[in-house]
Structures are given as C-alpha cells and as structure tokens.
C-alpha cells in the first residue's frame, strides 16, 4: 500500500513540476514577446535577393547623404481638363512640399499629360526627414488641404506603395492571431464535442506562440536576425497549425490508452511512447525543410527558415511536455461527456475509415489508378498560373498608391513614370550619364545624389513598368554601364532580380528538402521504399495544389499575378508539413505489421486508427493557412490557398486512398530492407482474405 501511494505521489509530482517549469518560461517570455513588433523590418532589402544588383543599389542609396529616399509622385487630375486655378494649386502645393522637406535630386517640376487632364510631380524626400510611412501620411494630409472643387489628388510612387504595404502588415499580427485562434477553437470544439477539452490544446498553443515570439526577439537582439512581418505571420500560422496537429495525435492515442490503463499517468506514458517517434520525426522534417531555406539567395525566403523552425520547436516542446502534464492532472473527466472508461470498447472496426480501408484493399489497383489520375489531372493546371506579380497587383483592395499609379499609366501611356536607378562611381558619373542618355529605350535622365564615392542617376525608359520593353532596357543598361562598374536597380529591377533568383533558389532548395525529408523518414520507418512512396506522393500533391491555383487565381479570384517565391515556399510547407500525415499513417502501419498483421490488415487497421485524427488535423492545418487568404495582400492569399488546398488534397485523397492502395499492392516489400514482422521482405502474404470481402 505504501509503495502504491509513493508511485501515485510521484505521478502527481512530475506533472506539477513540468507545469511549474512552463509557468516560469511563460513569465519570462511575457517580458519580451510583446517587443517583437518593434524590432521587425520590412525594408525593400529584407525581401530582395542578397547578391542581386538591385539589392546592392538599395544598400548604396541607404548609405548616401540623407539615407534612402522616399520616392513619391503627386498625381492631380480633373475629368474635363485642368483649370488655371488647378495649376496654381499644384504649384502652391509643390512649393509647400519643397519647403517642408529635404528633397533629393533636381527641383520638383510638374509634367502635364497630352490630354491636359493630369499632372504629375515626382519628388524624392530624404529618409532623415522621417520614416517613409510617416512622411507619406503627412504629405497626404498636406495635399488634402486647399484644393479647388473637382480637382483630385493622389499620392503614388514606390514610397507610397511601401507605406501602404507597411500599414497592411502592421495590422496583420493582431488580426492573424485572433482569427487563427478562433478558427482553431471552433474546430477543436467540433472535433472533441467537449466543453472543456478544447481549451487545453488551445492554451498550450498560446504558450508555444508566446515562447516562440520571445525567442525570436532574443535572436534579433543577440544575433542580428532579420525578421519581417511576413515571416512572423507565417510563424504564427505554423505554431497554431502544427501544434494543434501534434495535440490531436497525442490526445487521440491517449484516449485509446485510457481504455487499457487504469491510471491516466500510465496511459499518457504509453501514448507518448507510441506516438512520440512519429511526432518527433514530423517536427524534425518541418524544421529540416525550413532550415534548407537558409541556402536560398532571396532574403525573404532565407529569413523565414530560422523563424519558422523556432515556432515548430516550441510547438513540439509544449505539446510533448506541458500538454501531457495538464491532461494527466485533469484525468479522465477532461473528456466529459464522452469519458473513455477503463475496459470500454473502442470504435475500431466500426468506423467510416474501416469501411474505406476495406474498399481500398479489395480493389487497390482501381483505387490507386483513380486517385493518381485525379492528382495528375489537377497538376495540369500549372500551365494556367498567372505571370509575375506587378506592383499594381500587390493588394487585393486598391489603396491610394495603386489608384495613383493606374491614373499615371492611363495619362502617360508612352512614358514610364517609374525611374530606373543607376549608381556609378562618382569619378565615372559624367561619362556614364552620357552613355545612358544614348541608350535605346531611354527618354529621360536626371542626375541625383552623390555620396560615399557613388553618384545616383534616375533613368526614365520609354516602356511602361513591368513590361518586356522595360525589362529589356534594364538589361541593356546593365550592359552599357558595366565598364564603369555601374549598378542598375529600382523597383522594376528588383522584381526582375527577385523572379530570376526565385527560380535559382528552387533548383537548389527543393533537392535539399527532398533529401532531408527522405533521410528522416528512412530513420523513422527503417525502410527505403516507404520514404520514397511518401516523398513522391507529396511532390504530386504540391504539383496538384499549384495546378488548382492556376485554375482559380485568375479565372475565379481575379488575381492577375503570382509572387515568384510561391512555388518554393509552398513546396517547403506542403512537403514538410504534409508528410506529417504520411508519418502518422505509415508509423501506425509499421506498428501493426510488427504485431504480425499482413499488409492488407495493416493498411486497414492503420487507416481506421489514424484516419479520423488525420482528417481533423488536416482540416485544422488547412483552416489556419486559409486565414492568410483573408489578408489584403495577394502573395499571402495565394500562399494560404495553395497550402490549404494541398493539405486537404493530401488528407482526403492521398493519405486516405493513394498511399494505402500503393502499400497494399507493394506488400511487405514496402518495408525493405527490414521486415517489421521478423520475416523476410516477401515471406508473408495476405493471410486474411475475409478482410477484402467485408461489405463497403
């Protein structure tokens, strides 16, 4: 009796110690997590290729006197043509801006369109006059005053567009956190049908999120890690999605063990022992995939790697320590009203996934061909993906900067209103300026600032922004300025460099991710065939998800461009996250095979045991990424939808039909070179033909 009391006391002491540890961690994290928003960066160079000419130009501009400039274009227009009073107001406001700010480059001059209805005034305000978003807000307030009735003014240019983007990003954190939390809470309530149980994993996810934010803040301050709003937003989604997935798998197995073990402590130990390797490998694949992004040249992709990895590690730590401790102390009553009593029968053999499994093993060839054909057909939509994303198509809702730029395109169709920036060593500035003036496709040149041995030249091409003609002019300028060590940048050059770098990053990072995932799966499953099957299935899912994007982005959603980083980021997330479900299924299948079940019985039992939890986890993960689609940025909408659709396709087609059908046909050879049942890889054949005869 005394020994029994000692064991019980120890069982209670350990969970309390774990909770106490996390209380301390949470208290410390609370001091730093809230400071993360103040140290994030969303400068242009944080999203550009590290080695590109346009990135070097942006860095040189920042080092020049006044720092980087806020490039703006004041756009005035009246439907019936500008009046004398309108022109006087334009002149007055231009003088007011010139007096209020330290302008860079030549004095601002008004340019009138041929139809006389639109006037543009380009200005560049030195960065020392304030942050771009503050400057844009103040200039807009200045322009809204003392205008003649009927004269419309809008502020465009790259500085205005950047300010609008930062305003959107500034509201993301709170919106994303609340929206994601609400979605996860609703799905957990529907999954558990309990008024209490859903609170436990949701609270654990909150602890993981707070801890991750504090750690990322520490990395920024201690190691100079660059974190953008995009990477921070994706980290939040990862924590909620992956953390909830781990909780669903653990709680499902814990409920199963409670029917066998009298004590919650023993049931949790058994659950952790059986699902621990799968959860650990699942987290390791995501972390490995994200860290492979460190090899990317695109700053936005490379910066996302360590930030996302921190989120996954925190989710894993919380869900395998804090969550089990709380569940053990709450006991069986946390499942009320569906409390799993000791010795109560499980639902194995009576569920929907049991019937699906029986159908799959009865006709594996038909199921495999049908599911593979469906995935392959969807992948054909890749050919319909839109082209590169233009600046005017960055937002789902049209802000003032986009409206101004569109007005400029209509009023000045034969001239670009967006300058190409050339920086050249000052000693060669005069010669380079003359060379640029004589370059085909150039209609205007304005000399700019000089500092730190460099001179900036603004070049205006004849072609409109984001066209083949403008890109040709940029390439030609890089050729003709190269002898003088000139560098060509600007917004259009940045988009050009981003697109080409994204393509190179894909060729480098995708093989790294595939190799890392394959090695981790091989270590968990102790097989070479099963990891090949899972990775091939995930590549097919990724292609199909992009294909669905091609079918809905333009025709359905009216999105006229695609972020060049979408294919790589969606691949990393779909392969690293999606393979989780393959791990859960195949690990359980191997466990069944180790107990002596033949391949068909293993497939059915594993599908029955994990089908429900995989479905719930897939819905939760897809829903969390769908929250990104509610943000007013096209790149977030596209990434959220592609990943969400890919996860659903993987959950309900690939893991439910394609993989079980393939493993049934391959048989025990799927575990080559080691047979989990102890026999040779081809020694055991299906021994329970009655399984295939069960009614579907």
XYZ file of C-alpha atoms in Angstrom:
696
model
C 0.000 0.000 0.000
C 2.862 2.370 0.900
C 4.611 1.611 -2.411
C 1.373 2.314 -4.273
C 0.993 5.679 -2.520
C 4.636 6.519 -3.341
C 4.097 5.784 -7.037
C 0.895 7.851 -7.092
C 2.656 10.735 -5.355
C 5.480 10.600 -7.883
C 2.968 10.517 -10.712
C 1.420 13.742 -9.427
C 4.722 15.453 -8.602
C 6.173 15.142 -12.100
C 3.247 16.824 -13.942
C 3.245 19.654 -11.391
C 6.985 20.124 -11.856
C 6.526 20.320 -15.635
C 3.740 22.881 -15.269
C 5.867 24.908 -12.866
C 8.720 24.921 -15.366
C 6.450 26.266 -18.106
C 4.966 28.897 -15.803
C 8.473 30.272 -15.315
C 9.150 30.127 -19.076
C 5.876 31.910 -19.799
C 6.590 34.614 -17.209
C 9.983 35.320 -18.764
C 8.572 35.178 -22.307
C 5.886 37.718 -21.443
C 8.636 40.305 -20.861
C 9.936 40.016 -24.430
C 7.213 38.599 -26.706
C 5.392 41.927 -26.948
C 8.567 43.668 -28.087
C 8.859 41.620 -31.263
C 6.705 44.017 -33.282
C 9.098 46.889 -32.581
C 12.186 45.161 -33.988
C 10.788 43.673 -37.188
C 11.973 45.030 -40.537
C 10.072 45.437 -43.771
C 12.578 47.385 -45.836
C 12.942 46.533 -49.507
C 16.298 44.823 -48.943
C 14.645 42.420 -46.466
C 12.739 40.844 -49.362
C 15.320 41.103 -52.162
C 17.969 38.664 -53.387
C 21.119 39.062 -51.312
C 23.507 39.089 -54.289
C 21.442 40.969 -56.887
C 22.434 44.317 -58.417
C 19.153 45.884 -57.322
C 19.871 44.940 -53.698
C 23.341 46.476 -53.878
C 21.811 49.654 -55.304
C 19.299 49.854 -52.438
C 22.087 49.461 -49.866
C 24.204 52.146 -51.542
C 21.228 54.516 -51.555
C 20.718 53.961 -47.834
C 24.356 54.896 -47.198
C 24.144 58.139 -49.201
C 23.544 61.517 -47.511
C 20.023 61.527 -46.140
C 19.824 57.750 -46.318
C 17.390 56.053 -48.638
C 14.891 58.386 -50.270
C 11.108 58.156 -50.172
C 10.158 58.413 -53.846
C 6.685 59.884 -54.348
C 4.600 61.110 -57.269
C 1.853 63.663 -56.655
C -0.887 62.987 -59.224
C -3.520 65.654 -59.933
C -6.371 65.139 -62.364
C -9.731 66.619 -63.401
C -12.146 64.902 -65.785
C -12.719 67.933 -68.018
C -9.106 69.126 -68.001
C -7.123 71.178 -65.509
C -8.083 74.818 -64.952
C -5.842 77.784 -64.212
C -6.864 77.533 -60.550
C -5.877 73.862 -60.575
C -2.417 74.662 -61.933
C -1.946 77.365 -59.328
C -2.896 74.896 -56.583
C -0.419 72.344 -57.957
C 2.338 74.967 -57.962
C 1.471 76.085 -54.430
C 1.426 72.552 -53.002
C 4.683 71.632 -54.768
C 6.361 74.644 -53.182
C 4.929 73.700 -49.785
C 6.359 70.160 -50.017
C 9.717 71.559 -51.172
C 9.804 73.892 -48.167
C 8.714 71.279 -45.645
C 11.129 68.507 -46.605
C 14.735 67.973 -47.644
C 14.309 66.905 -51.255
C 16.852 64.774 -53.081
C 17.799 65.284 -56.709
C 16.589 68.038 -59.050
C 13.922 70.544 -58.047
C 10.377 69.147 -58.431
C 8.766 70.032 -61.737
C 5.210 69.405 -62.929
C 4.714 67.251 -66.039
C 1.378 67.593 -67.870
C -0.231 64.815 -69.880
C -1.074 65.367 -73.541
C -4.803 65.498 -72.825
C -4.286 68.277 -70.271
C -6.294 66.437 -67.647
C -3.473 65.029 -65.492
C -0.333 66.485 -63.925
C 2.362 64.542 -62.091
C 5.030 65.960 -59.801
C 7.794 63.474 -58.813
C 9.574 64.219 -55.524
C 12.208 62.318 -53.539
C 12.292 63.076 -49.798
C 15.450 62.270 -47.848
C 14.990 59.492 -45.318
C 16.373 61.652 -42.486
C 13.114 63.613 -42.649
C 11.306 60.637 -41.137
C 10.223 57.085 -41.696
C 8.592 56.583 -45.118
C 5.200 55.644 -43.685
C 5.182 58.791 -41.515
C 6.278 61.000 -44.399
C 3.604 59.564 -46.696
C 0.896 60.121 -44.079
C 1.965 63.744 -43.556
C 2.247 64.526 -47.274
C -1.196 63.063 -47.919
C -2.617 65.277 -45.175
C -0.840 68.286 -46.697
C -2.187 67.585 -50.190
C -5.768 67.207 -48.967
C -5.929 70.894 -47.953
C -6.996 73.922 -50.030
C -7.838 72.107 -53.272
C -10.210 73.633 -55.820
C -13.538 71.801 -56.043
C -13.366 68.898 -58.505
C -9.564 68.598 -58.528
C -8.449 65.185 -57.339
C -5.000 64.457 -55.921
C -3.499 61.056 -55.112
C -0.046 60.130 -53.878
C 1.716 57.398 -55.828
C 5.245 56.153 -56.319
C 7.256 53.439 -54.648
C 7.373 55.247 -51.309
C 3.596 55.474 -51.203
C 3.227 51.810 -52.164
C 5.697 50.754 -49.452
C 3.808 52.805 -46.864
C 0.512 51.172 -47.858
C 2.126 47.744 -47.587
C 3.538 48.526 -44.125
C 0.131 49.724 -42.983
C -1.341 46.388 -44.038
C 1.472 44.431 -42.378
C 1.131 46.498 -39.210
C -2.409 45.219 -38.701
C -1.573 41.607 -39.527
C -0.281 40.354 -36.180
C -3.366 41.059 -34.107
C -5.814 40.105 -36.851
C -3.980 36.900 -37.668
C -3.625 35.835 -34.033
C -7.304 36.392 -33.228
C -8.574 34.855 -36.469
C -6.354 31.791 -36.215
C -7.213 31.278 -32.553
C -10.937 31.497 -33.286
C -10.707 29.035 -36.191
C -8.697 26.511 -34.171
C -11.040 26.824 -31.170
C -14.116 26.180 -33.315
C -12.577 23.139 -34.993
C -11.392 21.674 -31.676
C -14.883 22.049 -30.199
C -16.364 20.235 -33.192
C -13.661 17.551 -33.029
C -13.857 16.744 -29.305
C -17.528 17.581 -28.662
C -16.483 18.586 -25.163
C -16.997 21.936 -23.397
C -13.583 21.713 -21.694
C -11.107 19.599 -23.635
C -10.600 22.086 -26.476
C -9.287 24.694 -24.042
C -6.267 22.590 -23.089
C -4.551 22.298 -26.526
C -5.547 25.864 -27.406
C -3.938 27.199 -24.224
C -0.846 25.083 -24.942
C -0.616 26.590 -28.427
C -0.792 30.040 -26.858
C 2.140 29.176 -24.593
C 4.122 27.956 -27.607
C 3.346 31.159 -29.530
C 4.419 33.411 -26.672
C 7.617 31.443 -26.118
C 8.494 31.492 -29.820
C 7.981 35.254 -30.061
C 10.294 35.818 -27.091
C 12.989 33.539 -28.545
C 12.808 35.243 -31.946
C 13.121 38.615 -30.227
C 16.227 37.311 -28.456
C 17.701 36.119 -31.755
C 17.134 39.543 -33.273
C 18.816 41.365 -30.412
C 21.594 38.847 -29.853
C 22.487 37.721 -33.367
C 21.051 40.378 -35.663
C 18.468 38.051 -37.210
C 16.273 39.931 -39.698
C 12.576 39.215 -39.184
C 9.867 40.633 -41.421
C 6.134 40.820 -40.901
C 5.695 38.043 -43.453
C 7.974 35.605 -41.632
C 6.389 36.500 -38.287
C 2.904 35.891 -39.707
C 3.871 32.539 -41.172
C 5.421 31.539 -37.827
C 2.106 32.227 -36.082
C 0.219 30.045 -38.563
C 2.809 27.282 -38.243
C 2.552 27.253 -34.451
C -1.228 27.041 -34.463
C -1.403 24.523 -37.296
C 1.454 22.177 -36.418
C 0.953 22.496 -32.657
C -2.711 21.582 -32.930
C -1.831 18.632 -35.178
C 0.563 17.256 -32.564
C -2.071 17.745 -29.869
C -4.718 15.923 -31.898
C -2.472 12.920 -32.470
C -1.385 12.709 -28.838
C -4.876 13.143 -27.374
C -6.297 10.550 -29.781
C -3.748 7.963 -28.682
C -4.138 8.989 -25.010
C -7.898 8.405 -25.210
C -7.204 4.983 -26.717
C -4.757 4.077 -23.936
C -7.166 5.226 -21.193
C -9.395 2.307 -22.161
C -6.494 -0.042 -21.359
C -4.744 1.642 -18.403
C -6.355 2.342 -15.010
C -4.177 5.403 -14.308
C -4.003 8.493 -16.578
C -0.263 8.726 -15.895
C 0.331 5.233 -17.276
C -1.967 5.899 -20.217
C -0.060 9.072 -21.092
C 3.292 7.280 -20.827
C 2.050 4.639 -23.229
C 0.652 7.255 -25.602
C 3.898 9.241 -25.625
C 5.937 6.090 -26.166
C 3.842 5.064 -29.166
C 3.295 8.416 -30.889
C 6.471 10.137 -29.705
C 8.702 8.924 -32.567
C 6.119 9.944 -35.163
C 5.610 13.404 -33.649
C 9.350 13.932 -33.221
C 10.085 12.905 -36.810
C 7.189 15.042 -38.016
C 8.608 18.113 -36.292
C 12.124 17.264 -37.468
C 11.012 17.132 -41.115
C 9.409 20.562 -40.861
C 12.445 22.046 -39.117
C 14.810 20.454 -41.640
C 12.731 21.715 -44.548
C 12.616 25.236 -43.147
C 16.334 25.311 -42.404
C 17.003 24.304 -46.018
C 15.702 27.789 -46.865
C 18.943 29.165 -45.423
C 20.520 28.120 -48.726
C 18.193 30.461 -50.646
C 19.529 33.751 -52.009
C 16.171 35.522 -51.663
C 16.240 37.341 -48.315
C 12.523 36.847 -47.621
C 12.820 33.077 -48.101
C 16.082 32.734 -46.182
C 14.795 34.803 -43.258
C 11.707 32.621 -42.962
C 13.743 29.472 -42.252
C 15.006 30.036 -38.693
C 11.870 31.911 -37.625
C 9.575 29.075 -38.692
C 11.933 26.493 -37.177
C 11.739 28.245 -33.787
C 7.940 28.081 -33.956
C 7.945 24.345 -34.705
C 10.458 23.530 -31.944
C 8.408 25.488 -29.397
C 5.222 23.707 -30.519
C 6.898 20.308 -30.175
C 8.286 21.122 -26.723
C 4.958 22.349 -25.366
C 2.851 19.573 -26.868
C 5.084 16.775 -25.552
C 5.584 18.169 -22.034
C 3.074 20.779 -20.893
C 0.039 19.325 -22.663
C 0.573 15.773 -21.287
C 1.149 17.145 -17.771
C -2.100 19.118 -17.764
C -4.088 16.226 -19.233
C -2.745 13.804 -16.609
C -3.699 16.098 -13.730
C -7.181 16.712 -15.137
C -7.725 12.959 -15.548
C -10.492 11.293 -17.479
C -13.059 13.975 -16.628
C -11.492 16.360 -19.160
C -13.173 14.254 -21.901
C -16.663 14.802 -20.462
C -19.261 13.950 -21.653
C -17.538 11.261 -23.780
C -15.331 9.881 -20.996
C -13.231 6.827 -22.045
C -13.892 4.283 -19.269
C -11.424 1.525 -18.425
C -12.253 -1.575 -20.449
C -14.781 0.215 -22.646
C -14.817 -0.945 -26.269
C -13.083 1.205 -28.858
C -14.597 2.170 -32.173
C -12.020 0.152 -34.117
C -13.798 -1.978 -36.689
C -16.949 0.149 -36.659
C -15.826 3.473 -38.182
C -16.096 5.032 -41.603
C -12.369 4.664 -42.225
C -12.636 0.937 -41.564
C -15.094 0.676 -44.444
C -12.925 2.880 -46.643
C -9.914 0.708 -45.857
C -11.811 -2.444 -46.745
C -12.766 -0.936 -50.094
C -9.183 0.134 -50.799
C -7.640 -3.299 -50.112
C -10.403 -5.019 -52.075
C -9.692 -3.009 -55.251
C -6.219 -1.488 -54.773
C -5.444 -1.170 -58.488
C -8.646 0.717 -59.269
C -8.230 2.997 -56.243
C -4.579 3.711 -57.000
C -5.207 4.496 -60.676
C -8.240 6.675 -59.919
C -6.565 8.711 -57.164
C -3.316 9.124 -59.127
C -5.288 10.220 -62.198
C -7.184 12.813 -60.148
C -3.993 14.271 -58.685
C -2.300 14.262 -62.089
C -5.239 15.982 -63.768
C -5.205 18.785 -61.210
C -1.469 19.267 -61.730
C -2.137 20.174 -65.376
C -3.499 23.497 -64.139
C 0.094 24.670 -63.536
C 0.151 25.791 -67.150
C -2.564 28.330 -66.327
C -0.706 30.047 -63.477
C -0.547 33.842 -63.916
C 2.676 35.663 -64.717
C 4.880 37.649 -62.368
C 3.135 39.900 -59.865
C 3.207 43.575 -60.814
C 3.313 46.405 -58.292
C -0.256 47.466 -59.118
C -1.496 43.925 -58.416
C 0.149 43.557 -54.997
C -3.020 44.308 -52.995
C -6.418 42.649 -53.157
C -8.035 46.002 -52.333
C -6.875 49.066 -54.257
C -5.094 51.553 -51.937
C -4.346 55.142 -52.884
C -0.871 54.334 -54.201
C -2.243 51.831 -56.712
C -5.031 54.186 -57.819
C -2.429 56.909 -58.406
C -0.165 54.630 -60.440
C -3.072 53.417 -62.567
C -4.040 57.024 -63.279
C -0.461 57.703 -64.377
C -0.451 54.702 -66.717
C -3.608 55.973 -68.402
C -2.371 59.564 -68.692
C 1.214 58.790 -69.770
C 0.971 55.590 -71.868
C 4.102 56.345 -73.914
C 6.429 57.052 -70.987
C 7.272 55.228 -67.815
C 6.536 57.185 -64.665
C 8.806 54.867 -62.669
C 12.513 55.609 -62.772
C 15.268 53.048 -63.151
C 18.097 53.839 -60.729
C 21.712 53.667 -61.839
C 24.515 54.144 -59.311
C 28.065 54.546 -60.552
C 31.418 55.539 -59.025
C 31.490 59.343 -58.928
C 34.680 59.508 -60.983
C 32.825 57.971 -63.943
C 29.464 59.694 -63.384
C 29.687 62.162 -66.284
C 30.740 59.522 -68.808
C 28.071 57.101 -67.586
C 25.348 59.757 -67.783
C 26.165 60.445 -71.436
C 26.228 56.706 -72.169
C 22.835 56.225 -70.542
C 21.302 59.137 -72.498
C 22.313 57.455 -75.757
C 20.933 54.051 -74.742
C 17.969 52.751 -76.730
C 14.693 52.838 -74.812
C 15.707 55.781 -72.559
C 13.678 59.016 -72.830
C 14.924 60.951 -69.809
C 17.859 61.152 -67.379
C 18.047 63.095 -64.111
C 21.275 63.267 -62.065
C 20.771 62.636 -58.357
C 22.659 62.479 -55.177
C 26.372 61.946 -54.671
C 27.980 60.471 -51.569
C 30.486 57.926 -50.300
C 32.100 57.746 -53.725
C 28.868 56.950 -55.606
C 26.543 59.008 -57.807
C 22.890 58.170 -58.397
C 21.258 58.692 -61.793
C 17.492 58.393 -62.408
C 16.686 56.955 -65.821
C 13.221 57.050 -67.395
C 12.508 54.341 -70.002
C 10.027 54.697 -72.814
C 8.349 51.377 -71.975
C 5.679 51.087 -69.306
C 6.556 49.462 -65.953
C 6.556 45.674 -65.698
C 6.663 45.134 -69.456
C 9.088 43.211 -71.631
C 10.301 46.508 -73.083
C 11.229 47.893 -69.675
C 13.000 44.669 -68.713
C 14.951 44.838 -71.964
C 16.000 48.401 -71.160
C 17.191 47.333 -67.691
C 19.299 44.525 -69.163
C 20.757 46.900 -71.758
C 21.594 49.490 -69.088
C 23.432 46.850 -67.069
C 25.485 46.008 -70.143
C 26.432 49.560 -71.094
C 27.232 50.690 -67.519
C 29.279 47.610 -66.618
C 32.598 49.031 -67.959
C 32.236 51.917 -65.465
C 31.266 49.498 -62.640
C 27.728 50.840 -62.660
C 24.839 49.054 -60.922
C 21.210 49.156 -62.051
C 18.343 48.967 -59.566
C 14.944 50.406 -58.796
C 11.557 48.798 -58.273
C 11.279 47.093 -61.663
C 14.852 45.806 -61.475
C 14.099 44.451 -58.013
C 11.148 42.468 -59.333
C 13.259 41.178 -62.218
C 16.023 40.060 -59.876
C 13.538 38.511 -57.459
C 11.952 36.422 -60.207
C 15.267 35.103 -61.545
C 16.635 34.437 -58.062
C 13.483 32.580 -57.034
C 13.967 30.242 -59.984
C 17.578 29.537 -58.973
C 16.567 29.036 -55.338
C 14.026 26.413 -56.370
C 16.676 24.415 -58.203
C 18.878 24.454 -55.095
C 16.480 24.218 -52.149
C 13.958 21.676 -53.457
C 16.530 18.835 -53.758
C 17.842 19.717 -50.281
C 14.358 19.477 -48.783
C 13.643 16.181 -50.522
C 16.925 14.715 -49.312
C 16.412 15.836 -45.715
C 12.832 14.542 -45.583
C 13.791 11.204 -47.141
C 16.601 10.614 -44.634
C 14.385 11.400 -41.642
C 11.610 9.143 -42.920
C 14.076 6.344 -43.566
C 15.373 6.658 -39.995
C 11.851 6.502 -38.525
C 10.404 3.767 -40.733
C 13.691 1.829 -41.147
C 12.861 1.426 -44.780
C 13.895 2.789 -48.162
C 10.725 2.059 -50.140
C 8.189 3.666 -47.775
C 10.044 7.026 -47.674
C 10.223 7.056 -51.476
C 6.471 6.469 -51.658
C 5.692 9.269 -49.198
C 8.007 11.858 -50.752
C 6.778 11.074 -54.259
C 3.188 11.445 -53.057
C 3.962 14.850 -51.521
C 5.631 16.122 -54.698
C 2.489 15.096 -56.579
C 0.327 16.925 -54.023
C 2.439 20.066 -54.420
C 2.080 19.994 -58.193
C -1.675 19.433 -57.907
C -2.054 22.282 -55.394
C -0.250 24.690 -57.745
C -2.446 23.363 -60.538
C -5.570 24.225 -58.548
C -4.076 27.672 -58.028
C -3.755 28.051 -61.779
C -7.425 27.165 -62.169
C -8.736 29.640 -59.572
C -6.282 32.552 -59.202
C -7.190 34.369 -62.389
C -10.490 32.859 -63.572
C -12.206 32.793 -60.163
C -10.440 35.255 -57.845
C -9.270 37.785 -60.418
C -5.644 37.694 -59.248
C -3.526 38.795 -62.198
C -0.075 37.908 -60.957
C 1.796 35.389 -58.826
C 4.526 36.057 -56.309
C 7.739 34.450 -57.674
C 8.524 32.902 -54.280
C 5.229 30.990 -54.128
C 6.401 27.709 -55.752
C 9.376 27.314 -53.406
C 7.603 28.293 -50.172
C 4.548 26.188 -50.966
C 6.833 23.228 -51.720
C 8.647 23.539 -48.398
C 5.434 23.801 -46.413
C 3.485 21.134 -48.259
C 6.280 18.574 -48.256
C 7.491 19.255 -44.715
C 4.031 19.677 -43.165
C 2.096 17.327 -45.415
C 4.461 14.451 -44.829
C 3.310 14.575 -41.185
C 0.184 12.683 -42.116
C 2.185 10.127 -44.039
C 4.352 9.680 -40.949
C 1.297 9.163 -38.708
C -0.216 6.631 -41.120
C 2.929 4.695 -42.032
C 4.248 4.593 -38.470
C 0.961 3.041 -37.329
C 1.033 0.693 -40.305
C 4.521 -0.450 -39.349
C 3.365 -0.949 -35.764
C 0.520 -3.161 -36.978
C 2.895 -5.106 -39.211
C 5.195 -5.618 -36.238
C 2.290 -7.302 -34.424
C 2.002 -9.848 -37.210
C -0.708 -8.292 -39.394
C -0.431 -8.858 -43.134
C -0.163 -5.815 -45.444
C -3.903 -5.541 -46.074
C -4.797 -5.876 -42.419
C -2.047 -3.376 -41.515
C -3.402 -0.849 -44.006
C -6.994 -1.172 -42.802
C -6.112 -1.059 -39.104
C -3.771 1.908 -39.554
C -6.330 3.781 -41.628
C -9.039 3.067 -39.066
C -6.826 4.152 -36.171
C -5.397 7.303 -37.710
C -7.952 8.291 -40.365
C -10.093 10.364 -38.027
C -7.228 12.184 -36.371
C -5.506 12.815 -39.714
C -8.766 14.233 -41.092
C -9.159 16.511 -38.075
C -5.512 17.573 -38.198
C -5.704 18.255 -41.930
C -8.807 20.391 -41.571
C -7.222 22.376 -38.740
C -3.969 22.925 -40.644
C -5.798 23.896 -43.837
C -8.055 26.272 -41.904
C -5.112 28.022 -40.247
C -3.433 28.633 -43.598
C -6.747 29.770 -45.072
C -6.656 32.616 -42.548
C -3.740 34.018 -44.579
C -6.146 34.332 -47.514
C -8.170 36.891 -45.543
C -5.244 39.339 -45.569
C -5.321 42.066 -48.268
C -2.020 41.018 -49.869
C -2.011 38.870 -52.988
C 1.114 36.913 -52.000
C -0.493 35.945 -48.669
C -3.786 34.990 -50.349
C -2.025 32.799 -52.904
C 0.261 31.099 -50.399
C -2.556 30.464 -47.935
C -4.849 28.959 -50.572
C -2.222 26.765 -52.247
C -1.051 25.278 -48.951
C -4.582 24.841 -47.595
C -5.809 23.129 -50.772
C -2.714 20.938 -50.872
C -3.212 19.841 -47.265
C -6.863 18.942 -47.929
C -5.930 17.027 -51.075
C -3.257 15.159 -49.158
C -5.594 14.421 -46.249
C -8.632 13.161 -48.111
C -7.177 11.704 -51.311
C -3.515 10.802 -50.940
C -3.444 9.543 -47.316
C -6.899 8.006 -47.466
C -6.731 6.269 -50.828
C -3.482 6.547 -52.786
C -0.940 5.577 -50.108
C -2.970 2.666 -48.604
C -3.665 1.309 -52.101
C 0.025 1.548 -53.048
C 1.194 -0.155 -49.851
C -1.366 -2.928 -50.355
C -0.011 -3.617 -53.836
C 3.634 -3.403 -52.781
C 3.027 -5.611 -49.757
C 5.750 -6.203 -47.179
C 8.334 -5.080 -49.708
C 7.381 -1.529 -48.678
C 9.466 -2.099 -45.522
C 12.553 -3.237 -47.434
C 15.275 -3.942 -46.382
C 13.840 -4.781 -42.928
C 10.569 -6.577 -42.268
C 8.856 -5.294 -39.084
C 7.266 -8.685 -38.507
C 10.585 -10.509 -38.442
C 10.089 -12.432 -41.679
C 11.832 -11.780 -44.953
C 10.528 -8.959 -47.090
C 8.464 -11.275 -49.238
C 7.868 -14.148 -46.832
C 4.430 -13.234 -45.585
C 1.461 -12.901 -47.856
C -2.044 -11.686 -47.027
C -3.443 -14.219 -44.587
C -6.898 -12.781 -44.005
C -8.773 -12.774 -47.285
C -12.036 -12.213 -45.423
C -10.963 -8.600 -44.913
C -11.269 -7.887 -48.597
C -14.742 -9.391 -48.633
C -16.165 -7.075 -45.990
C -19.027 -5.021 -47.368
C -18.018 -1.455 -48.177
